[in-house]
GROMACS .gro file of N, CA and C in nm:
model
  414
    1GLY      N    1  11.101   7.376  14.318
    1GLY     CA    2  11.099   7.283  14.210
    1GLY      C    3  10.989   7.172  14.258
    2GLU      N    4  10.938   7.196  14.332
    2GLU     CA    5  10.806   7.175  14.422
    2GLU      C    6  10.735   7.123  14.331
    3SER      N    7  10.596   7.021  14.334
    3SER     CA    8  10.484   7.001  14.253
    3SER      C    9  10.400   6.950  14.320
    4ILE      N   10  10.267   7.063  14.313
    4ILE     CA   11  10.118   6.983  14.409
    4ILE      C   12  10.028   6.955  14.354
    5HIS      N   13   9.950   6.817  14.361
    5HIS     CA   14   9.876   6.757  14.295
    5HIS      C   15   9.775   6.879  14.303
    6PHE      N   16   9.660   6.844  14.266
    6PHE     CA   17   9.521   6.930  14.369
    6PHE      C   18   9.436   6.841  14.258
    7ILE      N   19   9.280   6.830  14.341
    7ILE     CA   20   9.176   6.775  14.295
    7ILE      C   21   9.054   6.859  14.400
    8THR      N   22   8.955   6.936  14.308
    8THR     CA   23   8.912   7.028  14.321
    8THR      C   24   8.727   6.990  14.432
    9GLU      N   25   8.724   6.848  14.396
    9GLU     CA   26   8.635   6.857  14.469
    9GLU      C   27   8.493   6.955  14.420
   10GLY      N   28   8.475   7.041  14.270
   10GLY     CA   29   8.405   7.147  14.265
   10GLY      C   30   8.433   7.310  14.421
   11LYS      N   31   8.522   7.284  14.433
   11LYS     CA   32   8.489   7.377  14.561
   11LYS      C   33   8.528   7.534  14.498
   12TRP      N   34   8.614   7.473  14.418
   12TRP     CA   35   8.729   7.586  14.381
   12TRP      C   36   8.690   7.619  14.160
   13SER      N   37   8.756   7.695  14.195
   13SER     CA   38   8.780   7.675  14.032
   13SER      C   39   8.958   7.766  13.947
   14SER      N   40   8.993   7.779  13.881
   14SER     CA   41   9.090   7.775  13.829
   14SER      C   42   9.160   7.900  13.827
   15HIS      N   43   8.985   8.004  13.771
   15HIS     CA   44   9.113   8.117  13.810
   15HIS      C   45   9.087   8.197  13.929
   16GLU      N   46   9.051   8.088  14.045
   16GLU     CA   47   9.065   8.158  14.244
   16GLU      C   48   9.190   8.078  14.210
   17LEU      N   49   9.237   8.017  14.162
   17LEU     CA   50   9.374   7.937  14.185
   17LEU      C   51   9.497   8.109  14.121
   18LEU      N   52   9.435   8.154  14.000
   18LEU     CA   53   9.509   8.194  13.982
   18LEU      C   54   9.532   8.271  14.088
   19SER      N   55   9.429   8.286  14.068
   19SER     CA   56   9.396   8.488  14.195
   19SER      C   57   9.532   8.395  14.276
   20LYS      N   58   9.535   8.327  14.410
   20LYS     CA   59   9.557   8.288  14.510
   20LYS      C   60   9.745   8.285  14.495
   21LEU      N   61   9.729   8.278  14.354
   21LEU     CA   62   9.898   8.246  14.314
   21LEU      C   63   9.950   8.322  14.280
   22LEU      N   64   9.854   8.482  14.210
   22LEU     CA   65   9.977   8.546  14.202
   22LEU      C   66   9.938   8.623  14.341
   23ASP      N   67   9.888   8.688  14.438
   23ASP     CA   68   9.905   8.705  14.596
   23ASP      C   69  10.049   8.620  14.596
   24LEU      N   70  10.102   8.456  14.625
   24LEU     CA   71  10.239   8.489  14.591
   24LEU      C   72  10.307   8.514  14.558
   25THR      N   73  10.275   8.510  14.417
   25THR     CA   74  10.449   8.540  14.392
   25THR      C   75  10.441   8.704  14.335
   26GLY      N   76  10.312   8.835  14.379
   26GLY     CA   77  10.328   8.941  14.343
   26GLY      C   78  10.342   8.894  14.198
   27PRO      N   79  10.359   9.017  14.132
   27PRO     CA   80  10.316   9.049  13.989
   27PRO      C   81  10.449   9.035  13.950
   28ALA      N   82  10.353   8.924  13.802
   28ALA     CA   83  10.390   8.844  13.740
   28ALA      C   84  10.319   8.912  13.564
   29GLU      N   85  10.408   8.807  13.468
   29GLU     CA   86  10.331   8.769  13.356
   29GLU      C   87  10.251   8.616  13.328
   30VAL      N   88  10.111   8.627  13.265
   30VAL     CA   89  10.080   8.504  13.298
   30VAL      C   90  10.039   8.489  13.135
   31ARG      N   91  10.083   8.347  13.121
   31ARG     CA   92   9.982   8.324  12.955
   31ARG      C   93   9.960   8.171  13.030
   32ILE      N   94   9.786   8.172  12.931
   32ILE     CA   95   9.723   8.080  12.966
   32ILE      C   96   9.649   8.021  12.818
   33SER      N   97   9.607   7.898  12.800
   33SER     CA   98   9.525   7.808  12.742
   33SER      C   99   9.428   7.756  12.819
   34THR      N  100   9.278   7.811  12.703
   34THR     CA  101   9.168   7.728  12.780
   34THR      C  102   9.055   7.689  12.656
   35TYR      N  103   8.964   7.529  12.743
   35TYR     CA  104   8.914   7.565  12.580
   35TYR      C  105   8.741   7.653  12.552
   36SER      N  106   8.766   7.751  12.749
   36SER     CA  107   8.619   7.809  12.724
   36SER      C  108   8.681   7.904  12.837
   37MET      N  109   8.646   7.986  12.833
   37MET     CA  110   8.616   8.055  12.943
   37MET      C  111   8.502   8.138  12.972
   38THR      N  112   8.466   8.215  13.097
   38THR     CA  113   8.343   8.232  13.131
   38THR      C  114   8.327   8.427  13.178
   39GLU      N  115   8.226   8.471  13.231
   39GLU     CA  116   8.258   8.654  13.213
   39GLU      C  117   8.284   8.595  13.409
   40ASP      N  118   8.288   8.626  13.448
   40ASP     CA  119   8.379   8.592  13.628
   40ASP      C  120   8.544   8.575  13.594
   41PRO      N  121   8.554   8.468  13.546
   41PRO     CA  122   8.730   8.452  13.481
   41PRO      C  123   8.801   8.531  13.430
   42VAL      N  124   8.746   8.621  13.330
   42VAL     CA  125   8.770   8.748  13.219
   42VAL      C  126   8.768   8.853  13.343
   43ARG      N  127   8.625   8.871  13.354
   43ARG     CA  128   8.663   9.013  13.513
   43ARG      C  129   8.776   9.048  13.578
   44MET      N  130   8.822   8.860  13.636
   44MET     CA  131   8.939   8.853  13.764
   44MET      C  132   9.055   8.919  13.690
   45LEU      N  133   9.040   8.912  13.559
   45LEU     CA  134   9.223   8.886  13.502
   45LEU      C  135   9.207   9.031  13.423
   46VAL      N  136   9.070   9.070  13.420
   46VAL     CA  137   9.062   9.211  13.372
   46VAL      C  138   9.118   9.267  13.510
   47ASN      N  139   9.030   9.280  13.598
   47ASN     CA  140   9.108   9.306  13.760
   47ASN      C  141   9.251   9.311  13.797
   48ARG      N  142   9.270   9.199  13.765
   48ARG     CA  143   9.441   9.179  13.787
   48ARG      C  144   9.530   9.254  13.718
   49LEU      N  145   9.469   9.268  13.526
   49LEU     CA  146   9.574   9.327  13.487
   49LEU      C  147   9.545   9.480  13.523
   50LEU      N  148   9.464   9.576  13.607
   50LEU     CA  149   9.431   9.721  13.594
   50LEU      C  150   9.487   9.768  13.740
   51ILE      N  151   9.510   9.638  13.851
   51ILE     CA  152   9.572   9.677  13.984
   51ILE      C  153   9.738   9.660  13.977
   52GLY      N  154   9.754   9.577  13.842
   52GLY     CA  155   9.875   9.598  13.827
   52GLY      C  156   9.990   9.415  13.839
   53SER      N  157   9.904   9.350  13.939
   53SER     CA  158   9.889   9.196  13.940
   53SER      C  159   9.997   9.084  13.794
   54ILE      N  160   9.910   9.119  13.774
   54ILE     CA  161   9.914   9.065  13.658
   54ILE      C  162   9.996   9.210  13.488
   55THR      N  163  10.112   9.169  13.453
   55THR     CA  164  10.181   9.269  13.436
   55THR      C  165  10.165   9.323  13.298
   56ASN      N  166  10.179   9.094  13.240
   56ASN     CA  167  10.142   9.081  13.088
   56ASN      C  168  10.089   8.984  13.078
   57LEU      N  169   9.967   8.989  12.982
   57LEU     CA  170   9.910   8.855  13.010
   57LEU      C  171   9.897   8.815  12.830
   58LYS      N  172   9.887   8.717  12.789
   58LYS     CA  173   9.776   8.650  12.679
   58LYS      C  174   9.665   8.472  12.723
   59VAL      N  175   9.600   8.445  12.625
   59VAL     CA  176   9.516   8.355  12.656
   59VAL      C  177   9.514   8.323  12.449
   60ILE      N  178   9.501   8.185  12.493
   60ILE     CA  179   9.501   8.131  12.392
   60ILE      C  180   9.357   8.002  12.445
   61ALA      N  181   9.271   8.033  12.345
   61ALA     CA  182   9.131   7.989  12.346
   61ALA      C  183   9.079   7.909  12.160
   62ASP      N  184   9.049   7.841  12.225
   62ASP     CA  185   8.902   7.748  12.138
   62ASP      C  186   8.828   7.841  12.046
   63LYS      N  187   8.818   7.833  11.942
   63LYS     CA  188   8.802   7.904  11.814
   63LYS      C  189   8.640   7.921  11.835
   64ARG      N  190   8.612   7.778  11.957
   64ARG     CA  191   8.458   7.854  11.975
   64ARG      C  192   8.396   7.933  12.121
   65PHE      N  193   8.481   8.023  12.186
   65PHE     CA  194   8.500   8.095  12.284
   65PHE      C  195   8.443   8.215  12.163
   66LYS      N  196   8.467   8.212  12.068
   66LYS     CA  197   8.375   8.306  11.977
   66LYS      C  198   8.285   8.313  11.987
   67THR      N  199   8.175   8.233  11.983
   67THR     CA  200   8.050   8.112  11.959
   67THR      C  201   7.953   8.148  12.064
   68GLN      N  202   8.007   8.155  12.179
   68GLN     CA  203   7.986   8.146  12.345
   68GLN      C  204   7.916   8.289  12.377
   69PRO      N  205   7.822   8.294  12.468
   69PRO     CA  206   7.796   8.411  12.516
   69PRO      C  207   7.867   8.563  12.507
   70GLN      N  208   7.810   8.612  12.411
   70GLN     CA  209   7.929   8.734  12.374
   70GLN      C  210   7.968   8.818  12.478
   71ALA      N  211   7.965   8.852  12.578
   71ALA     CA  212   8.008   8.964  12.692
   71ALA      C  213   8.120   8.875  12.728
   72PRO      N  214   8.172   8.773  12.773
   72PRO     CA  215   8.299   8.757  12.804
   72PRO      C  216   8.391   8.773  12.737
   73HIS      N  217   8.345   8.753  12.568
   73HIS     CA  218   8.463   8.725  12.456
   73HIS      C  219   8.435   8.810  12.442
   74HIS      N  220   8.389   8.952  12.435
   74HIS     CA  221   8.414   9.102  12.376
   74HIS      C  222   8.459   9.178  12.501
   75LEU      N  223   8.437   9.132  12.599
   75LEU     CA  224   8.518   9.253  12.748
   75LEU      C  225   8.637   9.109  12.723
   76ALA      N  226   8.710   9.013  12.752
   76ALA     CA  227   8.849   8.972  12.706
   76ALA      C  228   8.944   9.080  12.596
   77ARG      N  229   8.855   9.034  12.494
   77ARG     CA  230   8.937   9.122  12.339
   77ARG      C  231   8.952   9.249  12.313
   78GLN      N  232   8.888   9.353  12.435
   78GLN     CA  233   8.903   9.460  12.482
   78GLN      C  234   9.058   9.481  12.580
   79ASN      N  235   9.001   9.396  12.638
   79ASN     CA  236   9.168   9.411  12.760
   79ASN      C  237   9.306   9.339  12.743
   80PHE      N  238   9.277   9.204  12.694
   80PHE     CA  239   9.407   9.167  12.677
   80PHE      C  240   9.421   9.072  12.531
   81PRO      N  241   9.506   9.004  12.452
   81PRO     CA  242   9.553   8.964  12.318
   81PRO      C  243   9.450   8.753  12.391
   82VAL      N  244   9.385   8.758  12.281
   82VAL     CA  245   9.318   8.656  12.313
   82VAL      C  246   9.348   8.589  12.097
   83ILE      N  247   9.423   8.466  12.158
   83ILE     CA  248   9.406   8.364  11.991
   83ILE      C  249   9.308   8.276  12.023
   84LEU      N  250   9.278   8.252  11.855
   84LEU     CA  251   9.109   8.199  11.894
   84LEU      C  252   9.194   8.033  11.774
   85THR      N  253   9.146   7.951  11.861
   85THR     CA  254   9.267   7.824  11.777
   85THR      C  255   9.190   7.696  11.861
   86ASP      N  256   9.231   7.576  11.795
   86ASP     CA  257   9.188   7.403  11.781
   86ASP      C  258   9.309   7.379  11.902
   87VAL      N  259   9.167   7.441  12.028
   87VAL     CA  260   9.296   7.379  12.178
   87VAL      C  261   9.172   7.310  12.278
   88HIS      N  262   9.228   7.179  12.332
   88HIS     CA  263   9.165   7.206  12.442
   88HIS      C  264   9.203   7.165  12.562
   89ALA      N  265   9.384   7.195  12.509
   89ALA     CA  266   9.423   7.230  12.653
   89ALA      C  267   9.350   7.296  12.714
   90LYS      N  268   9.476   7.243  12.902
   90LYS     CA  269   9.399   7.369  13.018
   90LYS      C  270   9.558   7.433  13.108
   91VAL      N  271   9.658   7.519  13.065
   91VAL     CA  272   9.759   7.553  13.137
   91VAL      C  273   9.776   7.701  13.165
   92MET      N  274   9.870   7.740  13.297
   92MET     CA  275   9.842   7.857  13.266
   92MET      C  276   9.985   7.871  13.380
   93VAL      N  277  10.018   7.952  13.288
   93VAL     CA  278  10.176   8.008  13.296
   93VAL      C  279  10.205   8.111  13.394
   94ILE      N  280  10.264   8.143  13.510
   94ILE     CA  281  10.335   8.249  13.560
   94ILE      C  282  10.481   8.315  13.620
   95ARG      N  283  10.499   8.369  13.559
   95ARG     CA  284  10.659   8.415  13.551
   95ARG      C  285  10.667   8.538  13.558
   96ASN      N  286  10.778   8.570  13.713
   96ASN     CA  287  10.802   8.707  13.726
   96ASN      C  288  11.006   8.678  13.791
   97LYS      N  289  11.086   8.741  13.774
   97LYS     CA  290  11.250   8.702  13.826
   97LYS      C  291  11.181   8.635  13.921
   98SER      N  292  11.102   8.599  14.050
   98SER     CA  293  11.177   8.458  14.141
   98SER      C  294  11.048   8.347  14.136
   99TRP      N  295  10.999   8.408  14.088
   99TRP     CA  296  10.902   8.225  14.034
   99TRP      C  297  10.839   8.222  13.849
  100ASP      N  298  10.839   8.054  13.831
  100ASP     CA  299  10.844   8.020  13.681
  100ASP      C  300  10.740   7.869  13.759
  101ILE      N  301  10.640   7.853  13.719
  101ILE     CA  302  10.502   7.830  13.857
  101ILE      C  303  10.404   7.784  13.668
  102SER      N  304  10.411   7.652  13.652
  102SER     CA  305  10.315   7.618  13.575
  102SER      C  306  10.193   7.558  13.647
  103VAL      N  307  10.065   7.564  13.579
  103VAL     CA  308   9.948   7.456  13.578
  103VAL      C  309   9.872   7.402  13.499
  104VAL      N  310   9.845   7.248  13.555
  104VAL     CA  311   9.797   7.200  13.391
  104VAL      C  312   9.706   7.161  13.465
  105GLY      N  313   9.606   7.117  13.421
  105GLY     CA  314   9.481   7.038  13.468
  105GLY      C  315   9.402   7.002  13.383
  106SER      N  316   9.248   6.952  13.453
  106SER     CA  317   9.154   6.997  13.381
  106SER      C  318   9.070   7.071  13.328
  107ALA      N  319   9.051   7.185  13.447
  107ALA     CA  320   8.979   7.331  13.421
  107ALA      C  321   8.956   7.393  13.356
  108ASN      N  322   8.887   7.432  13.293
  108ASN     CA  323   8.861   7.515  13.169
  108ASN      C  324   8.871   7.702  13.250
  109LEU      N  325   8.900   7.797  13.237
  109LEU     CA  326   8.866   7.906  13.290
  109LEU      C  327   8.702   7.956  13.272
  110THR      N  328   8.645   7.873  13.372
  110THR     CA  329   8.547   7.882  13.379
  110THR      C  330   8.520   7.874  13.550
  111LYS      N  331   8.365   7.887  13.530
  111LYS     CA  332   8.289   7.991  13.740
  111LYS      C  333   8.242   7.778  13.742
  112ASN      N  334   8.310   7.641  13.814
  112ASN     CA  335   8.304   7.539  13.792
  112ASN      C  336   8.248   7.498  13.925
  113LYS      N  337   8.148   7.410  13.919
  113LYS     CA  338   8.132   7.301  14.039
  113LYS      C  339   8.129   7.163  14.016
  114ARG      N  340   8.247   7.170  13.938
  114ARG     CA  341   8.233   7.014  13.859
  114ARG      C  342   8.412   6.941  13.946
  115THR      N  343   8.412   6.889  13.994
  115THR     CA  344   8.556   6.782  14.011
  115THR      C  345   8.610   6.811  13.873
  116GLU      N  346   8.736   6.943  13.897
  116GLU     CA  347   8.872   6.916  13.854
  116GLU      C  348   9.062   6.816  13.900
  117VAL      N  349   9.109   6.815  13.794
  117VAL     CA  350   9.234   6.791  13.870
  117VAL      C  351   9.355   6.833  13.794
  118GLY      N  352   9.466   6.859  13.910
  118GLY     CA  353   9.546   6.930  13.801
  118GLY      C  354   9.757   6.909  13.869
  119VAL      N  355   9.797   6.902  13.857
  119VAL     CA  356   9.892   7.006  13.937
  119VAL      C  357   9.937   7.095  13.872
  120ILE      N  358  10.059   7.155  14.029
  120ILE     CA  359  10.126   7.337  14.054
  120ILE      C  360  10.219   7.225  13.998
  121ILE      N  361  10.321   7.313  13.908
  121ILE     CA  362  10.497   7.312  13.910
  121ILE      C  363  10.570   7.385  13.887
  122ASP      N  364  10.650   7.452  14.037
  122ASP     CA  365  10.741   7.494  14.017
  122ASP      C  366  10.875   7.519  13.941
  123ASN      N  367  10.857   7.477  13.817
  123ASN     CA  368  10.979   7.442  13.730
  123ASN      C  369  11.064   7.542  13.675
  124LYS      N  370  11.122   7.607  13.617
  124LYS     CA  371  11.168   7.674  13.497
  124LYS      C  372  11.175   7.629  13.373
  125GLN      N  373  11.264   7.539  13.374
  125GLN     CA  374  11.231   7.464  13.253
  125GLN      C  375  11.093   7.390  13.185
  126ILE      N  376  11.020   7.322  13.290
  126ILE     CA  377  10.868   7.303  13.251
  126ILE      C  378  10.776   7.494  13.235
  127ALA      N  379  10.804   7.592  13.297
  127ALA     CA  380  10.765   7.674  13.250
  127ALA      C  381  10.765   7.758  13.139
  128GLU      N  382  10.902   7.717  13.123
  128GLU     CA  383  10.992   7.835  12.964
  128GLU      C  384  10.907   7.744  12.838
  129PHE      N  385  10.876   7.555  12.904
  129PHE     CA  386  10.800   7.471  12.734
  129PHE      C  387  10.670   7.496  12.717
  130TYR      N  388  10.601   7.549  12.834
  130TYR     CA  389  10.476   7.604  12.807
  130TYR      C  390  10.425   7.764  12.777
  131TRP      N  391  10.542   7.842  12.772
  131TRP     CA  392  10.525   7.980  12.762
  131TRP      C  393  10.533   7.960  12.581
  132SER      N  394  10.640   7.914  12.536
  132SER     CA  395  10.632   7.860  12.411
  132SER      C  396  10.621   7.844  12.357
  133TRP      N  397  10.524   7.790  12.370
  133TRP     CA  398  10.424   7.696  12.323
  133TRP      C  399  10.307   7.791  12.288
  134ILE      N  400  10.246   7.860  12.378
  134ILE     CA  401  10.151   7.960  12.426
  134ILE      C  402  10.169   8.118  12.298
  135GLU      N  403  10.304   8.099  12.343
  135GLU     CA  404  10.348   8.237  12.245
  135GLU      C  405  10.317   8.249  12.096
  136HIS      N  406  10.377   8.118  11.990
  136HIS     CA  407  10.323   8.083  11.884
  136HIS      C  408  10.290   7.986  11.880
  137ALA      N  409  10.161   7.923  11.921
  137ALA     CA  410  10.003   7.929  11.952
  137ALA      C  411   9.936   8.039  11.805
  138ARG      N  412   9.858   7.963  11.716
  138ARG     CA  413   9.796   8.042  11.601
  138ARG      C  414   9.673   7.967  11.591
   0.00000   0.00000   0.00000
C-alpha cells in the first residue's frame, strides 16, 4: 500500500527502474504506456521476456514510434505486442500473485540523462485501473 515518489536527476532511466522492480517482484506480467522507446530499453524487455522475469508483456506507444529509427520498432514488434495510438502517458504496471505495482511519471522508455519524476505505487486498485486502460487501448 506504499507510494514512493522519485526524482532521477538523470542518473537512471525508466527501463532500469523496471528491471530493479522485476528483481524485487520476481516473474510478473507487465503493461507499459510510453510516448517513445529506444533500442536499449527494447532490448532489456526482450531479454526479460527470454529469461522469464516478464511472463507477459503489452506496450502501447505513440504512433510516431514507427517513424523513429527502425531498429527499436522492428525489434519490439517481433517480440511483443505494441499497440500504436495517440498517447503521451508514461505508465508501467507490474503484476503477479504477490504484487500490484504501478509506476506513473514523466519518463519515456528511453535511455535518458534528463531529470524525470514519478511515483511507484503498490496498490491493487490503482494497478487494475492502469492495467485496464492499457488492455483496452486501441
